[in-house]
Short mmCIF file of C-alpha atoms and ligand atoms in Angstrom, two decimals:
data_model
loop_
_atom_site.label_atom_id
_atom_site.label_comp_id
_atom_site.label_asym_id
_atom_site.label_seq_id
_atom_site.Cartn_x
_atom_site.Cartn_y
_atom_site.Cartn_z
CA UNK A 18 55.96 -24.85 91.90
CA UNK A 19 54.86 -22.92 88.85
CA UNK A 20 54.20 -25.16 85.59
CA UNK A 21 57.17 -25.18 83.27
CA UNK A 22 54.69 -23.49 80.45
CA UNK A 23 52.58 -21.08 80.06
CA UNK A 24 48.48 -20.71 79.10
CA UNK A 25 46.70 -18.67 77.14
CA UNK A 26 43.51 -18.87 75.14
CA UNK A 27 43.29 -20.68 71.66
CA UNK A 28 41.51 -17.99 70.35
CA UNK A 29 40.07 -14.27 71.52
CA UNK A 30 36.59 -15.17 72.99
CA UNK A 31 36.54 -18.80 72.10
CA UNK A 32 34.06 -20.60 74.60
CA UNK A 33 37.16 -23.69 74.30
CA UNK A 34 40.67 -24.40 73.93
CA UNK A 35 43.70 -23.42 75.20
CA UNK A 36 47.17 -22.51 73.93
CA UNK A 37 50.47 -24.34 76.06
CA UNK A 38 53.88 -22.69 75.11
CA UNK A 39 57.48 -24.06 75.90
CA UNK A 40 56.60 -27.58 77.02
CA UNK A 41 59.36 -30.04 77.32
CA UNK A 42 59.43 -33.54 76.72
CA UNK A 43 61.61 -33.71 80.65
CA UNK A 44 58.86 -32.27 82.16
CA UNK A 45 56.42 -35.14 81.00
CA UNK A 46 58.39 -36.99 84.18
CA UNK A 47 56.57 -34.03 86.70
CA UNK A 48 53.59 -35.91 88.50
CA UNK A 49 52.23 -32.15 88.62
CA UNK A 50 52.65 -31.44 84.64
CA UNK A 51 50.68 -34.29 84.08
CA UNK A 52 47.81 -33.60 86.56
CA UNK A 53 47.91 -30.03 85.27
CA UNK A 54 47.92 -30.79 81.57
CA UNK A 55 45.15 -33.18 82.11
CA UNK A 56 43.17 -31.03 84.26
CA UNK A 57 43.20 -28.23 81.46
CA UNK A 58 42.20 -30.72 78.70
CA UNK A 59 39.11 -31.45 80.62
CA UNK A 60 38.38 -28.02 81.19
CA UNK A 61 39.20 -26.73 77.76
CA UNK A 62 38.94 -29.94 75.17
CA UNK A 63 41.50 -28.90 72.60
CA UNK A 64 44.79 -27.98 73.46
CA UNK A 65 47.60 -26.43 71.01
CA UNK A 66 51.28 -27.13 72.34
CA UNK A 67 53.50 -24.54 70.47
CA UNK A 68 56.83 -22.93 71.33
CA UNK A 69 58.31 -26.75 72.82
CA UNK A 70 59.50 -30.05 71.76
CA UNK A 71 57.72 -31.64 68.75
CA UNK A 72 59.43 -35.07 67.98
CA UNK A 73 57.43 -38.02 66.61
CA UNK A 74 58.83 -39.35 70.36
CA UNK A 75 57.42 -35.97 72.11
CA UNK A 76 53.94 -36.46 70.03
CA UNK A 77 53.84 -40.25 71.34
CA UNK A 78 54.62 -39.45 75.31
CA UNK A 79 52.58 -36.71 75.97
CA UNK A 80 49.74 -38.45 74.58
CA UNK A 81 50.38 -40.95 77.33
CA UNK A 82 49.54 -38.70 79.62
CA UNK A 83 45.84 -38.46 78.85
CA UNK A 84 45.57 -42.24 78.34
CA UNK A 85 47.00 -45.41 76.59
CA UNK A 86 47.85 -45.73 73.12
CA UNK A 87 45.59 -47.78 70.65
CA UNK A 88 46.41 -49.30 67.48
CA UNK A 89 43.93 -47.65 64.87
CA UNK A 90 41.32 -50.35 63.94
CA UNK A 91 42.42 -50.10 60.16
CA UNK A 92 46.17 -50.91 59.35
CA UNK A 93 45.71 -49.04 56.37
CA UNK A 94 45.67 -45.84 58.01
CA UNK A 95 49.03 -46.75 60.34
CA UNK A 96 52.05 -45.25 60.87
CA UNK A 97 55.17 -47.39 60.33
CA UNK A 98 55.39 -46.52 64.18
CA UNK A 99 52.14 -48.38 65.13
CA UNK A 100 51.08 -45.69 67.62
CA UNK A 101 50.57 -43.21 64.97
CA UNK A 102 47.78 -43.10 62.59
CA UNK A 103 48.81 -41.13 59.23
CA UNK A 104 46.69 -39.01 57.72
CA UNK A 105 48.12 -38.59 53.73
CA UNK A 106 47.59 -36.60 50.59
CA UNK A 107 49.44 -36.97 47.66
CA UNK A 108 48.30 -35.57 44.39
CA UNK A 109 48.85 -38.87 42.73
CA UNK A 110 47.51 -41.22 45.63
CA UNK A 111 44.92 -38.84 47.79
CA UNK A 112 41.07 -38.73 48.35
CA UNK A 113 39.79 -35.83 46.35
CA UNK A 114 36.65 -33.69 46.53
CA UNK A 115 35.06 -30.96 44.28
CA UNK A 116 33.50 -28.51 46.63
CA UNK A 117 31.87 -25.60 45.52
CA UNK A 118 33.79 -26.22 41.85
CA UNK A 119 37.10 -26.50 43.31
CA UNK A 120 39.13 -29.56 43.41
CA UNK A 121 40.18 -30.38 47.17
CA UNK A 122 42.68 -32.87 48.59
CA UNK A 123 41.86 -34.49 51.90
CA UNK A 124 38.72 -32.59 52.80
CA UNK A 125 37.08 -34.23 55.77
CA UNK A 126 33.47 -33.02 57.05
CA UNK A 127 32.73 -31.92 60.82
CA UNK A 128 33.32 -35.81 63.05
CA UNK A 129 34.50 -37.58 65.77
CA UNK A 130 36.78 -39.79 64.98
CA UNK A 131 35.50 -43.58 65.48
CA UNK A 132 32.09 -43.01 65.75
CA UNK A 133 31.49 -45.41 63.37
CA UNK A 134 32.35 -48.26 66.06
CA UNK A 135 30.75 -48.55 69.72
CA UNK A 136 34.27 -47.71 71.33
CA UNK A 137 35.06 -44.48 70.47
CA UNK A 138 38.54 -43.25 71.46
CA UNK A 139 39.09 -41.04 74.14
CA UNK A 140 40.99 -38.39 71.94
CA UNK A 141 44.22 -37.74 69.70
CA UNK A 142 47.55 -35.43 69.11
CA UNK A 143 47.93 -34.13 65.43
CA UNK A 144 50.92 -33.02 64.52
CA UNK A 145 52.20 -31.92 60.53
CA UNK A 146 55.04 -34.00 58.85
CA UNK A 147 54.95 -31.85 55.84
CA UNK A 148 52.41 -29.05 55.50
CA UNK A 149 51.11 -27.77 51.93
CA UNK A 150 52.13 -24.35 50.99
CA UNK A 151 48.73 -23.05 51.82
CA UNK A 152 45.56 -24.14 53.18
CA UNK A 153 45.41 -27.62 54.83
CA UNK A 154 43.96 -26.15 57.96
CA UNK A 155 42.01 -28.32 60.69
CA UNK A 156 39.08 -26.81 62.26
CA UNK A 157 37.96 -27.86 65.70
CA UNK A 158 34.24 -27.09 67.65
CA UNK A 159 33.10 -27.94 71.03
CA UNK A 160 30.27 -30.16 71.64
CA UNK A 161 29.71 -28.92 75.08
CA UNK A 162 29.09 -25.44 73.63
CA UNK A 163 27.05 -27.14 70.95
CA UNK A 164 24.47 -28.59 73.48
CA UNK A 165 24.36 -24.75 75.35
CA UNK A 166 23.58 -23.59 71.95
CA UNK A 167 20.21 -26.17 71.47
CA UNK A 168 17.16 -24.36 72.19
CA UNK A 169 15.27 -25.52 74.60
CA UNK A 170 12.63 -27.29 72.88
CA UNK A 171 15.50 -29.22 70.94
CA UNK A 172 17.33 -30.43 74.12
CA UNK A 173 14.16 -31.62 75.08
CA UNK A 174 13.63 -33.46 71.97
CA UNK A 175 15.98 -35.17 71.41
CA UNK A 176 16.30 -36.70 75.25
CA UNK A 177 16.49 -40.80 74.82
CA UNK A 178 17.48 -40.49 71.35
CA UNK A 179 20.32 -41.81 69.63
CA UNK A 180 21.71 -41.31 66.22
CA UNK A 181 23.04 -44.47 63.65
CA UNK A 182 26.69 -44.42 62.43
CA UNK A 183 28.15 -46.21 59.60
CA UNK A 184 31.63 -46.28 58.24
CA UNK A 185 31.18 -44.83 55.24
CA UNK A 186 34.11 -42.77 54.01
CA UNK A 187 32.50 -41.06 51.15
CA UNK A 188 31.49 -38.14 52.40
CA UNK A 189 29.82 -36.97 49.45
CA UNK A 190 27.47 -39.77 50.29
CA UNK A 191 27.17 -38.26 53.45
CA UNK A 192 23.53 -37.27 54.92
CA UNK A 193 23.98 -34.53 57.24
CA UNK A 194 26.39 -31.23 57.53
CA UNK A 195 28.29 -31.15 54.30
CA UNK A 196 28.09 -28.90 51.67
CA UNK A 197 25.52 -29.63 48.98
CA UNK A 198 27.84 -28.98 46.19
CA UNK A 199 29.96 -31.57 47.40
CA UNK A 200 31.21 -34.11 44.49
CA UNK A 201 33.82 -37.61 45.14
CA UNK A 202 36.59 -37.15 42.66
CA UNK A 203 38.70 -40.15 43.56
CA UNK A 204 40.23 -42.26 46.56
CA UNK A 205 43.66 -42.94 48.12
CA UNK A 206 44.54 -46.31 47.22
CA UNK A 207 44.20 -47.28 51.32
CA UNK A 208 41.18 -45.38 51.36
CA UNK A 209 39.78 -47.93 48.79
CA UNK A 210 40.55 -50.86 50.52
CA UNK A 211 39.26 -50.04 53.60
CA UNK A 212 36.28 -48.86 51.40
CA UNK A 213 35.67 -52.12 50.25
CA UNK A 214 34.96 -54.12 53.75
CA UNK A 215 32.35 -51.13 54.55
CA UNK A 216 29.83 -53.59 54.80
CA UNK A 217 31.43 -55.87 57.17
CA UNK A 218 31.36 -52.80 59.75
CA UNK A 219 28.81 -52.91 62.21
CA UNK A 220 26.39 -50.66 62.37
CA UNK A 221 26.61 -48.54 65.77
CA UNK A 222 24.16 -46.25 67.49
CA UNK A 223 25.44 -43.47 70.28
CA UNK A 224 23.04 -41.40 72.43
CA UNK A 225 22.49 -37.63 71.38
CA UNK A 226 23.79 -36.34 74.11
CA UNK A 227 25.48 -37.30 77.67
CA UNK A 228 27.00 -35.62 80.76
CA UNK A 229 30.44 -35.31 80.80
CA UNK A 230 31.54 -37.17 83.72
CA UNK A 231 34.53 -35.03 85.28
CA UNK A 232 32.45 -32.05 85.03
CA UNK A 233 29.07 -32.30 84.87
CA UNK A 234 28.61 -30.22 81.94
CA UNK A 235 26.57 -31.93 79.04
CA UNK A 236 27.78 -32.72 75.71
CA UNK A 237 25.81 -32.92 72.05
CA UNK A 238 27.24 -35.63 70.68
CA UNK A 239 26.75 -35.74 67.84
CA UNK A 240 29.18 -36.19 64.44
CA UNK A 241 27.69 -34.81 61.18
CA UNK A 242 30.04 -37.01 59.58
CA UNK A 243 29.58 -40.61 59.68
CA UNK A 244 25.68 -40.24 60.96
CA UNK A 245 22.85 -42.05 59.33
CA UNK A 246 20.06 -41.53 60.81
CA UNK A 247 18.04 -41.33 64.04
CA UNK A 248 17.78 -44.58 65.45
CA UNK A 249 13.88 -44.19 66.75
CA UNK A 250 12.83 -42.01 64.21
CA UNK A 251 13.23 -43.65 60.68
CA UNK A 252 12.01 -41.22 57.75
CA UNK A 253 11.60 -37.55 57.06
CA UNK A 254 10.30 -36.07 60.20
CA UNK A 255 14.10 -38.12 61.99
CA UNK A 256 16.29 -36.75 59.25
CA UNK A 257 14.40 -33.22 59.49
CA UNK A 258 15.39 -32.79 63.32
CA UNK A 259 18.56 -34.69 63.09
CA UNK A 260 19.55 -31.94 60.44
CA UNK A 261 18.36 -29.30 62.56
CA UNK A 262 20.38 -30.25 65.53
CA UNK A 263 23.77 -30.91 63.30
CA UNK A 264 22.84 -27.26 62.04
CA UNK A 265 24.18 -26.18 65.50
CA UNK A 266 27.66 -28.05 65.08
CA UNK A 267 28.66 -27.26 61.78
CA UNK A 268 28.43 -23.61 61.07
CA UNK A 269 31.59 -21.45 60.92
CA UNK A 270 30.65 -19.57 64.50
CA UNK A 271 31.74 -20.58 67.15
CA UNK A 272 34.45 -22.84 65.51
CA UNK A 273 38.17 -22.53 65.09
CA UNK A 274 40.53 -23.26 62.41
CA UNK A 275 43.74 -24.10 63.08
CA UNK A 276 46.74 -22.28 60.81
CA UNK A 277 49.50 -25.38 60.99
CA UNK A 278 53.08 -24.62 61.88
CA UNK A 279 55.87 -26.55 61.52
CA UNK A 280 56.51 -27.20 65.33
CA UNK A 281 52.67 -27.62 66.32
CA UNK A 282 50.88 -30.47 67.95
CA UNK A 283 47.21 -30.36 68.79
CA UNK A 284 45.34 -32.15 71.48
CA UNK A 285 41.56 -33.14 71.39
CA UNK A 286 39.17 -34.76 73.70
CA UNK A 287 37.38 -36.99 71.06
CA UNK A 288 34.19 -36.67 73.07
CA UNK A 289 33.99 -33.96 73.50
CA UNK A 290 35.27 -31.85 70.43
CA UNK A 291 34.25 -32.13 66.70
CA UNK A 292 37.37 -31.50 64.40
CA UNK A 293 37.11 -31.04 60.26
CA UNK A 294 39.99 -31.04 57.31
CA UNK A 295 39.26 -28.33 54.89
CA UNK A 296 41.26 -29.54 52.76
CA UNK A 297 44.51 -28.84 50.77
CA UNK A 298 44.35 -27.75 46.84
CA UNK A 299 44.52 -30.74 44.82
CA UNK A 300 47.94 -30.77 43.20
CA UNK A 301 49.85 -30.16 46.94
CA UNK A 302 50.51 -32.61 49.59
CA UNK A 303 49.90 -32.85 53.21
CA UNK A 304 50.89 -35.57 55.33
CA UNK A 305 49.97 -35.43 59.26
CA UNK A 306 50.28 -37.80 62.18
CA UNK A 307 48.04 -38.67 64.98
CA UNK A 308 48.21 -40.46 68.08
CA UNK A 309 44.76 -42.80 69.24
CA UNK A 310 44.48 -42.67 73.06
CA UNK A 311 42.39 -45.35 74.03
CA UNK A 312 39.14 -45.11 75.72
CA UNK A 313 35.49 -46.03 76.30
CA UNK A 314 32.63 -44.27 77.25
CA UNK A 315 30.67 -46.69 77.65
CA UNK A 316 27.28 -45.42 75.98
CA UNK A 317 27.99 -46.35 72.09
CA UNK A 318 25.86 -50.16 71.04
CA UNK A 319 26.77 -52.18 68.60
CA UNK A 320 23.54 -53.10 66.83
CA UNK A 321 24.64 -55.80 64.48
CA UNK A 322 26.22 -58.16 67.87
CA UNK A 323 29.65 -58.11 69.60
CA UNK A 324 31.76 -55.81 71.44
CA UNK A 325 34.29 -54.59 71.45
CA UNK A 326 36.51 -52.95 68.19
CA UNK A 327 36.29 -55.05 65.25
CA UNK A 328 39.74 -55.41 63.71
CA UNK A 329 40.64 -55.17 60.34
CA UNK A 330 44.28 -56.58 60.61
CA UNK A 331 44.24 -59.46 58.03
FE1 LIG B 470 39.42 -37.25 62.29
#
């Protein structure tokens, strides 16, 4: 039996994604959907569903289908539903940055999302709750087309190496891939409080790269956001060729930027994709929703002891 949807690319020529049109929560029960949605998120790592149902309900089921829910690490960040993650910006209570002399709500650099711990999860579904009346776009890259993209002599490179993460939310303290113009206005109120435990977060390293198990295909994985450092290779001559490989994941090619529409939800292997905010103008609001679908893949360390996600639930 033919899916109940149809596919198309995300974008003309994109070396990732794919488009899904007309799915229905019903057809969530099909054995086959399932194996056929899951199948194409492998294949493709980002998925758009546009043209179907798009309840908070919708949102929460078919993220079920590419693995179990997970209660974000920081309760700040939650939903009142405690499957969804909110991601906020009010011009009275938002993180705001001034990049290249403008004033920009909720701009987020080039990550994956929970690097920062040794357990990252396996992926999310955005979806808008009220869009700005312009901008507020989320851009999304592929990691797998990343690592193609390394020159030789840089794959080789960096082979055994892994890079440091820490959970700092700053990005204009940020090391690698942002732009240099880049200057912290202010912080949400949640975004403060989680702020101030950032030193009772471990420190985490994850390897540069690794092969994507379903597919062979390997992955640079690395987040400009979030990264420190090269774990063996303290100093200049590290931060030189960690900035050089970032330089791959974090220009405009090869990217895509995702125009919101009331109605959308977008899929993301967390592993595999990098995804960005760029950001809404400072006196709008934006306020999104994202599931957490569990995971582990096994290759992030915790250097400072434990395992395991720290929680921050007190
Ligand atoms: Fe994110």
């Amino acid at each position: 039996m033919h899916p109940p949807f149809t596919v198309a690319e995300l974008a003309p020529g994109l070396p990732f994604g794919a488009t899904v049109t007309g799915l229905r929560q019903a057809d969530l029960a099909r054995a086959e959907v399932r194996e056929a949605l899951t199948r194409l998120w492998i294949d493709k790592g980002v998925i758009l569903f546009r043209g179907g149902d798009a309840t908070s309900d919708m949102q929460c089921e078919l993220s079920e289908v590419f693995g179990p829910p997970q209660a974000f690490p920081f309760k700040e960040s939650r939903a009142e539903d405690p499957r969804l993650v909110k991601i906020k910006y009010f011009p009275d209570d938002g993180s705001c940055y001034e990049v290249d002399g403008k004033l920009i709500g909720g701009w987020i650099p080039w990550h994956a999302d929970m690097t920062y711990f040794a357990q990252v999860n396996r992926g999310g579904i955005l979806r808008p709750v009220h869009l700005p009346r312009s901008d507020g776009r989320t851009g999304f890259r592929c990691k797998i087309a990343a690592w193609d993209s390394l020159p030789q002599r840089l794959q080789d490179r960096i082979e055994g190496l892994h890079v440091v993460y820490t959970a700092n939310l700053n990005y204009a303290q940020g090391k690698f891939g942002r732009p240099a113009s880049l200057k912290f206005v202010r912080g949400a109120a949640s975004w403060t409080r989680i702020m101030e435990r950032m030193y009772q977060y471990p420190r985490v390293i994850h390897p540069m790269f690794y092969t994507q198990a379903e597919t062979g295909r390997k992955v640079l994985n690395v987040s400009p956001g979030f990264a420190d450092g090269i774990y063996q290779m303290g100093g200049p001559a590290g931060e030189d060729l960690l900035m050089e490989v970032v330089s791959y994941c974090t220009t405009d090619d090869g990217a895509y930027f995702h125009e919101w529409r009331e109605g959308d939800m977008v899929l993301w292997d967390n592993w595999r994709a990098l995804h960005c905010a760029c950001g809404t103008p400072a006196d709008d609001t934006r306020i999104m929703e994202r599931t957490t679908i569990a995971g582990d893949y096994g290759l992030g360390r915790n250097l400072d002891g434990g395992v395991g996600l720290p929680r921050f639930d007190a």
